Amino acid sequence: MAERRVRPTIHDVARRAGVSATTVSHTFSGKGVVAAGTREHVREVARAMGYRPDAVARGLRNNRLGVIALVLRPLETLDSFLPEGVDYFLRFAGQAALAAMELGYGLMLVSDPTQDSSPAAALACDGFLITEPVQNDPLVAMLTEERMPFLTVGRDPENAGYDSWIDTGTTPMTLQVLDHLRGSGARRIALVTGTDRNSWNIDAEAAYRSWTAQREQDPLVVHQPETAGLAGGSAAYRELFSATSFPDAVYCLTGRHAAGLLTALTEGGLRVPHDVQLIAGSDSEHTRSATPPITAIDLGPELLARVAVTRLANHLDAVDRPIPTGDLQGRLIVRGSTR
Amino acid sequence: MAERRVRPTIHDVARRAGVSATTVSHTFSGKGVVAAGTREHVREVARAMGYRPDAVARGLRNNRLGVIALVLRPLETLDSFLPEGVDYFLRFAGQAALAAMELGYGLMLVSDPTQDSSPAAALACDGFLITEPVQNDPLVAMLTEERMPFLTVGRDPENAGYDSWIDTGTTPMTLQVLDHLRGSGARRIALVTGTDRNSWNIDAEAAYRSWTAQREQDPLVVHQPETAGLAGGSAAYRELFSATSFPDAVYCLTGRHAAGLLTALTEGGLRVPHDVQLIAGSDSEHTRSATPPITAIDLGPELLARVAVTRLANHLDAVDRPIPTGDLQGRLIVRGSTR
DNA sequence: CTGAAAGCGCTAACAT
DNA sequence: ATGTTAGCGCTTTCAG
């Protein structure tokens, strides 16, 4: 391809304005010293010619493109952007895009650049945002090695060697859920987690185990792949409710698992919340529209996204804009599936 | 900032491999002719040094960055990426991102680059995707003028001078909705549209007017801003149902208007669908979770996105990959708000 | 205050 | 088959 260039360059403007390219450059970058009159004149000529600075040429020179890359880790396994069940990531991406624009950055959605199928442009970005990195995430390793600035939302569970991550408050949130269930009468609470090795799954399970240990309750944990969706919920039902002693409450980290489990429970003749209480770790359309609607955590991805983008952009620009404040920890939305 | 460069360049590799920069360039671009042995050797050295081609430098040289920009027009007025009500755009963006990656592009979410608040990087993109351009869209004009490839989803309703747009089938879809309502007994059907001057609103209204004219029915059209959300639905209710003669069915293009209208109807003592039938033009969480659930059109944004990205990328790469097939026209999901 | 010249990392002629 | 050279558009010393 290589379409012929039609946009005027800094030289075209310089020639028409009767000044040097340097002066034009200074006018637009605000760096050097340009007499007010000259600057106005250059601006005028540039506008008339439809000149706009070329971000790529600038990027080459300044080593800075003005783009933040976003890697939505779990989407690469889920392989679907359907709002059902991945609600969280879409809300995150959308808000991140808005926040980035407000700070003068574009937000690029990319797949993992350690796979070489990923677009080459990914590595041209100024910094990376990674939601829910997995254990010993190869991307974290690569970015560290290449000294590319990055920030993860949730931490890499095994990598102690970096501190650029945002705590999503999984541990206290898990304890709050368990206390809530106990407070409404549950005595034998089971946990259903996904199989991705991210801090979301790992920290929740750890918190659950320590909570049950303190109460001398036997932990009852089931793992189902995130990708199994509703079917993962049925599978969890079969694992949990075929034993002699049933749980009287289940905490499902994934909304789709919770919805699938709810269906299986109902079909199996168990009433929710009367016989079994149910909470989902991530609010989504599935939890909201289930019958009964499922109590769930709204993780507040919008705020997380704004915080993440602002922190990363502050780092990139070496400035100190205020970080949006608020509770990063998520909020329990109590619905009909708990008492 | 301008962090010091740590990545090796093509020259570093060339020196270490004992060849010229051209040879290194050729081995990586696959363009020139390089002896198999040399190529292997260069690859080896490059890997050892951790060399990766710099996408920005390539971009400058080739006038091609490997990035597609996505402008979600209505979001700029809605100013929120919340899934409630803008469901469509999130599904579109997510699927577009995946499709772009599969074709070797990154997808960048940008705001309108004709506003100069927009990130400079926006104009560095290889092509633009614009959902629902508005009448005489300034962005369409600018891209045309700059000879930047672009594709709009829905057409610019006033601009006959371009053909790079995807027909979302608004007209036949509108007729289908009206026929559906008539088929279930409606005799006086009202239309509620948004106020954005895009083909979605304009074509639907035109189709509605011609349909009513053919049946010698008086057209009954109400306009409410998209941004009014649920309140726009209440406002539409007051406009439509304070006259002496009420409609017995309403087609609301916007899901949130439909949900607001439904609430107002119920509070006004009218039963849906018994007294008034209701259809929404765009499926969303609001229509799905209303009581009763609202019959709505699923516009199938995933397919639209894949088609749009593939067409644009084909154009950019001057190749002819197959375009995903399927019905771009949307599908009526019949629920409790119609008989 | 303004301009000439060098070069960011890569590629495309054009030699050799 | 490989190397030399001249830029892509912009910024940045450094002289004037």
XYZ file of C-alpha atoms (C1' of nucleotides) in Angstrom:
710
model
C 0.000 0.000 0.000
C 1.929 2.928 1.414
C -0.614 5.526 0.313
C 1.064 8.655 -0.872
C 1.394 11.211 1.841
C -1.047 14.079 1.613
C -0.610 15.718 4.958
C 1.699 18.713 4.974
C 4.873 18.410 7.018
C 6.653 20.819 9.225
C 8.815 21.803 6.263
C 5.874 22.692 4.085
C 4.592 24.950 6.797
C 8.038 26.459 7.322
C 8.409 27.283 3.670
C 4.991 28.898 3.389
C 5.463 30.832 6.598
C 8.918 31.956 5.592
C 10.569 30.538 8.690
C 12.667 27.495 9.460
C 11.416 24.069 10.412
C 12.851 24.603 13.862
C 10.595 27.554 14.457
C 7.551 25.591 13.408
C 8.582 22.741 15.642
C 9.021 25.080 18.577
C 5.704 26.707 17.924
C 3.908 23.406 18.250
C 5.929 21.698 20.917
C 6.086 24.816 23.080
C 9.693 23.941 23.813
C 11.989 26.630 22.430
C 11.560 30.409 22.397
C 9.492 31.906 19.613
C 8.427 35.539 19.342
C 4.701 35.868 19.953
C 4.129 37.391 16.529
C 6.019 34.665 14.713
C 4.175 32.016 16.655
C 0.815 33.460 15.700
C 1.810 33.673 12.087
C 3.040 30.078 12.012
C -0.123 28.892 13.702
C -2.193 30.748 11.136
C -0.345 29.299 8.173
C -0.435 25.820 9.658
C -4.177 26.006 10.184
C -4.699 27.193 6.638
C -2.687 24.274 5.309
C -4.360 21.769 7.580
C -1.096 20.850 9.229
C -1.097 18.511 12.194
C 2.000 17.186 13.913
C 2.687 13.572 13.038
C 2.469 11.472 16.165
C 4.599 8.686 14.720
C 7.520 10.928 13.802
C 7.267 12.533 17.202
C 7.083 9.132 18.742
C 10.265 8.031 17.037
C 12.117 11.116 18.147
C 10.757 11.291 21.685
C 10.380 7.631 22.372
C 6.798 8.286 23.355
C 3.720 7.550 21.299
C 0.919 8.652 23.593
C -0.701 5.246 23.771
C -1.420 2.982 26.688
C -1.899 -0.707 25.990
C -4.533 -2.691 27.826
C -4.294 -6.457 28.178
C -7.475 -8.018 29.510
C -5.975 -11.272 30.630
C -8.992 -13.439 31.282
C -10.533 -12.498 27.979
C -7.815 -14.414 26.260
C -9.153 -17.576 27.835
C -12.804 -16.622 27.701
C -12.385 -15.628 24.076
C -15.582 -13.662 24.009
C -16.534 -10.105 24.742
C -20.166 -10.940 25.356
C -21.484 -8.826 28.180
C -22.915 -11.867 29.889
C -20.260 -12.839 32.351
C -17.530 -10.492 31.260
C -19.377 -7.395 32.108
C -16.538 -6.461 34.430
C -13.916 -6.257 31.726
C -16.012 -4.258 29.361
C -16.832 -1.712 32.009
C -13.148 -1.581 32.840
C -12.022 -1.117 29.250
C -14.581 1.548 28.498
C -13.772 3.648 31.493
C -10.053 3.190 30.969
C -10.433 4.498 27.428
C -12.227 7.598 28.641
C -9.744 8.261 31.410
C -6.820 7.796 29.027
C -8.266 10.282 26.565
C -8.724 12.832 29.292
C -5.024 12.538 30.049
C -3.988 12.807 26.417
C -3.470 9.123 25.752
C -5.127 6.682 23.463
C -6.031 3.291 24.838
C -5.172 0.310 22.725
C -6.654 -3.100 23.328
C -4.028 -5.706 22.584
C -3.484 -9.379 23.111
C -0.501 -10.684 24.978
C 2.595 -9.406 23.135
C 4.660 -12.343 24.356
C 2.708 -14.374 21.814
C 4.133 -13.288 18.533
C 0.746 -13.327 16.925
C 0.148 -10.057 18.692
C 0.189 -6.824 16.723
C 3.633 -5.258 16.461
C 2.165 -1.941 17.466
C 1.626 -3.289 20.966
C 5.275 -2.889 21.832
C 5.257 0.659 20.582
C 3.006 1.695 23.429
C 4.293 3.822 26.273
C 2.999 1.648 29.025
C 0.881 -1.387 29.782
C -2.141 -2.035 31.931
C -2.776 -5.685 32.724
C -5.900 -6.845 34.459
C -5.509 -9.916 36.600
C -2.068 -11.142 35.647
C -1.588 -14.857 36.067
C 0.977 -16.598 38.225
C 4.486 -15.755 37.000
C 2.947 -13.867 34.185
C 5.256 -13.968 31.165
C 4.101 -10.526 30.148
C 5.097 -9.062 33.500
C 8.493 -10.694 33.082
C 8.912 -9.353 29.588
C 7.882 -5.824 30.456
C 10.160 -5.810 33.456
C 13.036 -6.954 31.309
C 12.366 -4.402 28.616
C 11.934 -1.682 31.239
C 8.531 -0.884 29.871
C 6.358 0.843 32.466
C 3.329 -1.181 33.471
C 0.706 -1.558 36.145
C -1.294 -4.632 36.988
C -4.758 -4.699 38.476
C -4.498 -7.489 40.962
C -0.987 -8.716 41.545
C 1.019 -11.473 39.954
C 0.587 -14.022 42.729
C 4.097 -15.411 42.567
C 6.189 -12.487 41.508
C 7.427 -10.531 44.476
C 9.777 -8.502 42.343
C 7.540 -5.625 41.423
C 5.241 -3.250 43.170
C 3.347 -1.630 40.347
C 0.033 -3.242 41.055
C -3.331 -2.220 42.400
C -4.844 -4.086 45.279
C -8.409 -5.002 44.439
C -9.131 -6.005 48.027
C -9.923 -9.642 47.365
C -9.032 -10.812 50.846
C -11.163 -8.432 52.919
C -13.973 -8.790 50.408
C -13.913 -12.559 50.755
C -14.035 -12.323 54.534
C -16.945 -9.916 54.288
C -18.859 -12.357 52.118
C -18.215 -15.224 54.485
C -19.231 -13.139 57.497
C -22.358 -12.057 55.695
C -23.334 -15.661 55.028
C -22.545 -16.712 58.555
C -24.532 -13.780 59.862
C -27.565 -15.019 57.995
C -27.279 -18.490 59.416
C -24.899 -20.406 57.174
C -22.788 -22.965 59.018
C -21.196 -24.903 56.199
C -20.026 -22.631 53.407
C -18.482 -23.937 50.206
C -16.274 -22.036 47.779
C -16.261 -22.365 43.985
C -13.303 -20.735 42.255
C -12.076 -20.550 38.678
C -8.912 -22.265 37.526
C -6.923 -19.290 36.253
C -3.915 -18.814 38.508
C -4.546 -15.161 39.243
C -4.693 -13.311 42.536
C -8.452 -13.159 42.358
C -8.789 -16.942 42.586
C -5.763 -17.545 44.745
C -6.287 -14.846 47.345
C -9.969 -15.664 47.687
C -9.212 -19.309 48.312
C -6.489 -18.466 50.813
C -8.794 -16.104 52.677
C -11.515 -18.728 52.677
C -9.198 -21.392 54.043
C -7.933 -19.232 56.837
C -11.474 -18.156 57.713
C -12.700 -21.745 57.896
C -9.610 -22.853 59.808
C -10.277 -20.244 62.456
C -13.772 -21.634 62.881
C -12.670 -25.248 62.680
C -14.887 -25.806 59.725
C -13.758 -28.213 57.012
C -12.941 -26.257 53.889
C -15.064 -27.280 50.931
C -13.539 -26.005 47.717
C -14.394 -26.780 44.121
C -12.480 -25.568 41.065
C -14.139 -25.053 37.720
C -12.634 -23.469 34.627
C -13.861 -19.941 33.977
C -14.537 -20.957 30.408
C -17.048 -23.617 31.483
C -19.624 -20.896 32.101
C -23.038 -22.066 33.260
C -22.022 -25.695 32.805
C -19.254 -25.114 35.333
C -21.978 -24.239 37.803
C -23.815 -27.506 37.184
C -20.570 -29.398 37.567
C -19.922 -27.647 40.869
C -23.409 -28.643 41.973
C -22.707 -32.297 41.274
C -19.427 -32.121 43.173
C -20.864 -30.357 46.180
C -24.289 -31.911 46.576
C -23.748 -35.604 46.020
C -21.914 -36.116 49.304
C -23.685 -37.065 52.504
C -23.279 -33.645 54.015
C -24.332 -30.663 51.950
C -23.145 -27.091 52.291
C -25.833 -24.625 53.311
C -24.207 -21.759 51.417
C -21.971 -21.402 48.384
C -19.680 -18.567 47.388
C -19.030 -18.705 43.629
C -16.336 -16.357 42.433
C -17.654 -16.345 38.881
C -21.089 -14.961 38.060
C -21.773 -17.536 35.391
C -20.881 -20.400 37.681
C -23.268 -18.980 40.252
C -26.078 -18.758 37.731
C -25.460 -22.315 36.549
C -25.313 -23.556 40.102
C -28.565 -21.803 40.925
C -30.329 -23.541 38.051
C -28.931 -26.906 39.101
C -29.976 -26.357 42.711
C -33.513 -25.455 41.697
C -33.770 -28.441 39.398
C -32.412 -30.610 42.171
C -35.257 -29.516 44.415
C -33.236 -27.290 46.701
C -34.648 -23.864 47.469
C -32.532 -20.739 47.366
C -32.070 -19.072 49.805
C -34.131 -21.323 52.101
C -32.023 -24.489 51.826
C -28.888 -23.040 50.308
C -27.678 -19.447 50.170
C -25.660 -18.264 47.217
C -23.313 -15.363 46.558
C -21.422 -14.503 43.372
C -18.014 -12.864 43.475
C -18.588 -10.789 40.394
C -21.789 -9.052 39.471
C -23.013 -9.507 35.925
C -26.164 -9.730 33.964
C -26.412 -13.398 34.912
C -26.544 -12.686 38.608
C -28.930 -9.757 38.238
C -31.444 -11.528 36.055
C -31.437 -14.938 37.742
C -34.461 -16.166 39.716
C -34.051 -15.312 42.483
C -31.520 -12.594 41.690
C -28.126 -13.530 43.095
C -26.393 -11.535 45.800
C -23.112 -10.430 44.267
C -20.103 -8.185 44.564
C -19.941 -5.177 42.320
C -16.212 -4.826 41.898
C -16.501 -1.264 40.706
C -14.329 -1.666 37.604
C -14.901 1.949 36.573
C -13.035 3.312 39.557
C -10.314 0.691 39.283
C -9.817 1.647 35.661
C -9.574 5.356 36.389
C -7.133 4.782 39.205
C -5.022 2.472 37.082
C -4.874 4.814 34.101
C -4.133 7.860 36.207
C -1.360 6.131 38.117
C 0.252 4.839 34.952
C -0.059 8.152 33.122
C 1.395 9.986 36.112
C 4.345 7.672 36.001
C 4.782 8.109 32.248
C 4.538 11.873 32.394
C 6.486 12.110 35.637
C 3.795 14.300 37.115
C 1.563 13.976 40.130
C -2.075 14.376 39.172
C -4.450 13.425 41.953
C -5.525 9.796 41.929
C -9.305 9.343 41.996
C -10.374 8.354 45.450
C -12.956 5.910 46.660
C -13.275 2.371 47.847
C -11.463 0.021 45.499
C -12.753 -2.918 47.370
C -16.074 -3.716 45.798
C -19.497 -3.558 47.285
C -21.805 -6.393 48.240
C -25.194 -6.096 46.558
C -27.621 -8.085 48.612
C -30.330 -9.783 46.598
C -32.760 -12.657 46.946
C -30.261 -15.509 47.006
C -29.215 -14.776 50.574
C -31.338 -14.359 53.661
C 10.476 11.566 30.619
C 12.124 10.084 27.543
C 13.545 7.056 29.328
C 16.885 6.106 27.984
C 16.645 3.534 25.276
C 17.503 0.017 26.332
C 16.309 -1.994 23.375
C 18.961 -2.879 20.823
C 18.521 -1.521 17.305
C 18.968 -3.073 13.941
C 22.507 -1.659 13.871
C 23.493 -3.313 17.119
C 22.332 -6.610 15.734
C 24.085 -5.996 12.430
C 27.386 -5.259 14.130
C 27.231 -8.308 16.354
C 26.178 -10.560 13.506
C 28.840 -9.164 11.214
C 26.379 -8.131 8.531
C 24.836 -4.886 7.359
C 21.724 -3.270 8.746
C 19.947 -3.978 5.470
C 20.427 -7.687 5.904
C 18.969 -7.547 9.373
C 16.086 -5.491 8.103
C 15.441 -7.983 5.340
C 15.520 -10.982 7.610
C 12.816 -9.459 9.759
C 10.650 -7.849 7.125
C 10.931 -10.807 4.797
C 11.249 -8.356 1.947
C 14.626 -8.690 0.285
C 16.664 -11.819 -0.430
C 18.803 -13.240 2.335
C 20.673 -16.546 2.257
C 19.040 -19.070 4.541
C 22.180 -19.473 6.604
C 22.653 -15.756 7.096
C 19.041 -15.369 8.045
C 19.318 -18.052 10.690
C 22.447 -16.519 12.083
C 20.900 -13.046 12.261
C 17.800 -14.431 13.915
C 19.951 -16.190 16.459
C 21.990 -13.099 17.309
C 18.869 -10.981 17.474
C 17.182 -13.385 19.871
C 20.242 -13.467 22.076
C 20.282 -9.690 22.228
C 16.558 -9.438 22.800
C 16.047 -7.426 19.664
C 12.555 -6.580 18.476
C 11.718 -4.379 15.518
C 10.527 -0.956 16.601
C 6.988 -0.461 15.407
C 7.222 3.322 15.565
C 10.290 3.545 13.360
C 8.670 1.131 10.963
C 5.528 3.168 11.121
C 7.353 6.324 10.197
C 9.090 4.680 7.301
C 6.148 2.683 5.962
C 3.413 5.089 6.839
C 1.650 2.243 8.567
C 1.428 1.696 12.291
C -0.763 -1.371 12.525
C -3.499 0.360 14.478
C -7.157 0.861 13.730
C -8.950 3.665 15.529
C -12.497 3.199 16.755
C -14.777 6.167 17.365
C -17.951 5.234 19.190
C -19.927 8.286 18.234
C -22.887 8.160 20.565
C -20.663 7.534 23.541
C -19.360 11.028 23.215
C -22.802 12.314 24.001
C -23.699 9.611 26.458
C -20.382 10.122 28.167
C -20.506 6.848 29.977
C -19.416 3.322 29.240
C -21.845 1.802 31.701
C -23.251 -1.385 30.276
C -26.776 -0.305 31.094
C -28.017 1.205 27.890
C -24.809 1.170 25.934
C -24.502 -2.537 25.830
C -24.411 -2.375 22.054
C -21.243 -0.312 21.875
C -19.368 -2.374 24.372
C -20.147 -5.574 22.550
C -19.086 -3.862 19.356
C -15.807 -2.565 20.757
C -14.877 -5.854 22.361
C -15.453 -7.903 19.264
C -13.752 -5.319 17.075
C -10.684 -5.522 19.296
C -10.537 -9.294 18.954
C -11.054 -9.220 15.207
C -8.393 -6.539 14.792
C -5.862 -8.561 16.757
C -6.535 -11.592 14.641
C -5.658 -9.540 11.580
C -2.494 -8.126 13.111
C -3.890 -4.770 14.154
C -4.357 -3.135 17.484
C -7.632 -1.393 18.154
C -7.429 2.023 19.684
C -10.421 3.651 21.302
C -10.285 7.361 20.596
C -12.536 10.330 20.875
C -13.307 12.485 17.897
C -9.957 13.727 16.529
C -11.590 16.811 15.072
C -11.768 18.046 18.639
C -8.225 18.925 19.474
C -8.564 17.531 22.947
C -8.190 14.132 21.352
C -4.928 12.256 21.715
C -2.410 13.069 19.006
C -1.864 9.384 18.458
C -5.339 9.117 16.993
C -4.207 10.567 13.700
C -1.326 8.167 13.546
C -3.713 5.287 13.026
C -3.958 3.507 9.714
C -7.696 3.680 9.447
C -10.835 4.646 11.277
C -13.999 2.840 12.216
C -16.900 5.101 13.135
C -20.128 3.779 14.556
C -23.193 5.782 13.691
C -21.744 8.922 12.182
C -23.952 11.954 12.558
C -25.338 14.099 9.778
C -22.506 15.767 7.868
C -20.122 14.231 10.301
C -17.057 16.474 10.637
C -14.886 13.435 11.197
C -16.005 11.887 7.928
C -15.192 15.161 6.215
C -11.797 15.377 7.813
C -10.850 11.783 7.043
C -11.988 12.180 3.469
C -9.925 15.298 3.112
C -6.867 13.711 4.649
C -7.368 10.603 2.526
C -7.369 8.482 5.620
C -9.147 5.169 5.027
C -12.287 4.767 7.088
C -15.499 2.833 7.323
C -18.688 3.873 9.034
C -21.253 1.567 10.550
C -24.485 3.184 9.496
C -24.051 5.921 6.955
C -23.654 9.639 7.268
C -27.238 10.558 6.449
C -26.420 13.645 4.409
C -23.120 12.823 2.816
C -23.595 11.117 -0.510
C -19.935 11.461 -1.354
C -18.610 8.254 0.107
C -19.469 4.623 -0.022
C -17.373 3.142 2.742
C -20.192 2.338 5.081
C -22.012 -0.713 6.320
C -25.738 -0.916 6.048
C -27.206 -1.938 9.371
C -30.602 -2.566 7.824
C -32.533 0.010 9.794
C -35.273 0.417 7.221
C -36.322 -3.221 6.791
C -35.931 -3.762 10.514
C -38.275 -0.882 11.260
C -40.866 -2.231 8.857
C -40.595 -5.642 10.457
C -41.234 -4.157 13.888
C -44.266 -2.245 12.667
C -45.650 -5.294 10.914
C -45.103 -7.339 14.025
C -47.077 -4.862 16.118
C -49.832 -4.634 13.566
C -49.954 -8.392 13.372
C -50.629 -8.548 17.078
C -53.466 -6.100 16.891
C -51.930 -2.629 17.133
C -53.772 -0.014 15.107
C -52.173 3.204 16.267
C -48.443 2.873 16.628
C -46.238 5.694 17.930
C -42.507 6.121 17.384
C -40.015 7.492 19.898
C -36.604 8.345 18.460
C -33.443 9.922 19.821
C -32.244 13.334 18.758
C -28.807 12.462 17.364
C -28.868 13.072 13.625
C -27.609 9.655 12.642
C -28.947 7.164 10.138
C -30.350 5.025 12.910
C -32.776 7.731 14.016
C -33.357 9.253 10.601
C -33.885 6.085 8.586
C -36.173 4.607 11.230
C -38.334 7.697 11.241
C -38.469 7.813 7.464
C -39.447 4.155 7.286
C -42.087 4.720 9.956
C -43.561 7.677 8.103
C -43.794 5.862 4.821
C -45.309 2.825 6.520
C -47.995 4.914 8.236
C -48.654 6.927 5.091
C -49.376 3.740 3.164
C -51.919 2.781 5.783
C -53.360 6.264 6.061
C -52.524 6.345 9.712
C -51.473 9.644 11.272
C -47.802 9.493 12.179
C -47.179 9.980 15.881
C -43.530 10.749 16.500
C -41.784 11.927 19.644
C -38.137 12.933 19.918
C -36.173 12.591 23.132
C -32.445 13.071 23.605
C -30.518 9.827 23.973
C -28.878 11.285 27.037
C -32.192 11.678 28.838
C -32.195 7.950 29.562
C -35.113 6.654 31.585
C -36.415 10.185 32.120
C -36.695 10.518 28.346
C -39.106 7.605 28.479
C -41.288 9.350 31.070
C -41.240 12.505 28.996
C -42.316 10.530 25.941
C -45.153 9.073 28.003
C -46.414 12.535 28.913
C -46.266 13.626 25.292
C -48.023 10.588 23.926
C -50.614 9.814 26.529
C -52.070 13.169 27.462
C -53.898 13.630 24.172
C -57.445 12.467 23.631
C -56.440 9.572 21.475
C -53.741 7.236 22.771
C -51.470 4.990 20.775
C -51.959 1.279 21.404
C -48.310 0.482 20.694
C -45.020 2.316 20.931
C -41.730 1.632 19.175
C -38.868 3.206 21.160
C -35.550 3.193 19.363
C -33.589 3.490 22.585
C -33.681 0.759 25.225
C -33.540 3.178 28.102
C -36.389 5.248 26.755
C -38.432 2.085 26.440
C -37.707 1.101 30.026
C -38.613 4.569 31.297
C -41.762 4.582 29.232
C -42.752 1.193 30.575
C -42.436 2.413 34.139
C -44.462 5.518 33.360
C -47.169 3.465 31.656
C -47.458 1.128 34.605
C -47.617 3.976 37.052
C -50.227 5.633 34.853
C -52.409 2.556 35.198
C -51.910 1.244 31.676
C -51.130 -2.417 31.293
C -48.404 -3.705 29.022
C -48.988 -5.461 26.676
C -52.763 -5.495 27.266
C -53.445 -1.777 26.790
C -50.222 -0.760 25.116
C -47.606 -2.873 23.376
C -43.985 -1.829 23.510
C -40.885 -2.615 21.463
C -37.346 -1.318 21.927
C -35.035 -0.779 18.973
C -31.933 -1.827 20.804
C -31.650 -4.685 23.236
C -29.934 -3.961 26.526
C -29.990 -4.930 30.115
C -32.810 -2.464 30.649
C -35.092 -4.165 28.202
C -34.219 -7.659 29.371
C -34.745 -7.019 33.046
C -37.858 -4.826 32.870
C -41.211 -6.091 34.115
C -42.516 -7.340 31.810
C -39.355 -7.871 29.760
C -39.437 -5.692 26.659
C -39.493 -7.097 23.153
C -36.389 -5.705 21.485
C -34.061 -5.889 18.531
C -30.712 -7.521 19.038
C -28.626 -5.623 16.535
C -25.887 -8.221 16.555
C -22.995 -5.820 17.120
C -20.482 -8.658 17.240
C -21.016 -9.563 13.626
C -21.141 -5.941 12.555
C -17.826 -5.354 14.282
C -16.150 -8.334 12.651
C -17.417 -7.348 9.242
C -16.316 -3.755 9.723
C -12.831 -4.638 10.927
C -12.283 -7.210 8.219
C -13.414 -4.871 5.469
C -11.229 -2.061 6.715
C -8.196 -4.282 7.220
C -8.656 -5.764 3.761
C -8.636 -2.301 2.337
C -5.544 -1.303 4.322
C -3.617 -4.415 3.412
C -4.941 -4.459 -0.146
C -5.900 -8.090 0.231
C -9.145 -9.963 -0.038
C -9.798 -11.984 3.084
C -13.316 -13.392 3.240
C -15.814 -11.150 5.002
C -17.732 -12.903 7.770
C -21.206 -13.697 6.573
C -24.533 -13.589 8.283
C -27.514 -11.350 8.687
C -26.404 -7.835 9.542
C -29.945 -6.792 10.038
C -30.711 -7.532 13.643
C -33.138 -9.981 15.100
C -36.387 -9.309 16.919
C -36.471 -10.906 20.352
C -40.090 -11.284 21.313
C -40.767 -10.859 25.018
C -43.668 -10.036 27.290
C -44.243 -6.442 26.221
C -45.931 -7.482 22.983
C -48.777 -9.893 22.437
C 15.042 35.101 18.782
C 15.939 32.075 14.645
C 18.158 28.547 11.672
C 21.465 24.734 9.971
C 22.561 20.194 10.661
C 22.510 15.761 12.721
C 19.965 11.818 13.791
C 15.756 8.795 16.295
C 15.293 3.188 13.943
C 14.052 1.499 9.971
C 13.530 0.609 4.790
C 13.970 1.070 -0.358
C 16.647 2.171 -4.225
C 20.635 1.267 -6.123
C 25.111 -0.406 -6.390
C 28.481 -4.183 -5.937
C 23.510 -12.219 -1.833
C 24.950 -8.278 0.627
C 26.149 -3.404 1.472
C 25.827 1.843 0.737
C 23.145 5.720 0.802
C 19.416 8.644 1.421
C 15.683 9.795 3.694
C 10.364 9.098 6.486
C 8.813 13.925 9.955
C 10.243 15.629 13.813
C 13.350 17.463 17.664
C 17.529 19.087 19.436
C 21.994 20.888 20.194
C 24.597 24.637 18.864
C 25.771 28.864 16.021
C 24.522 32.980 14.447
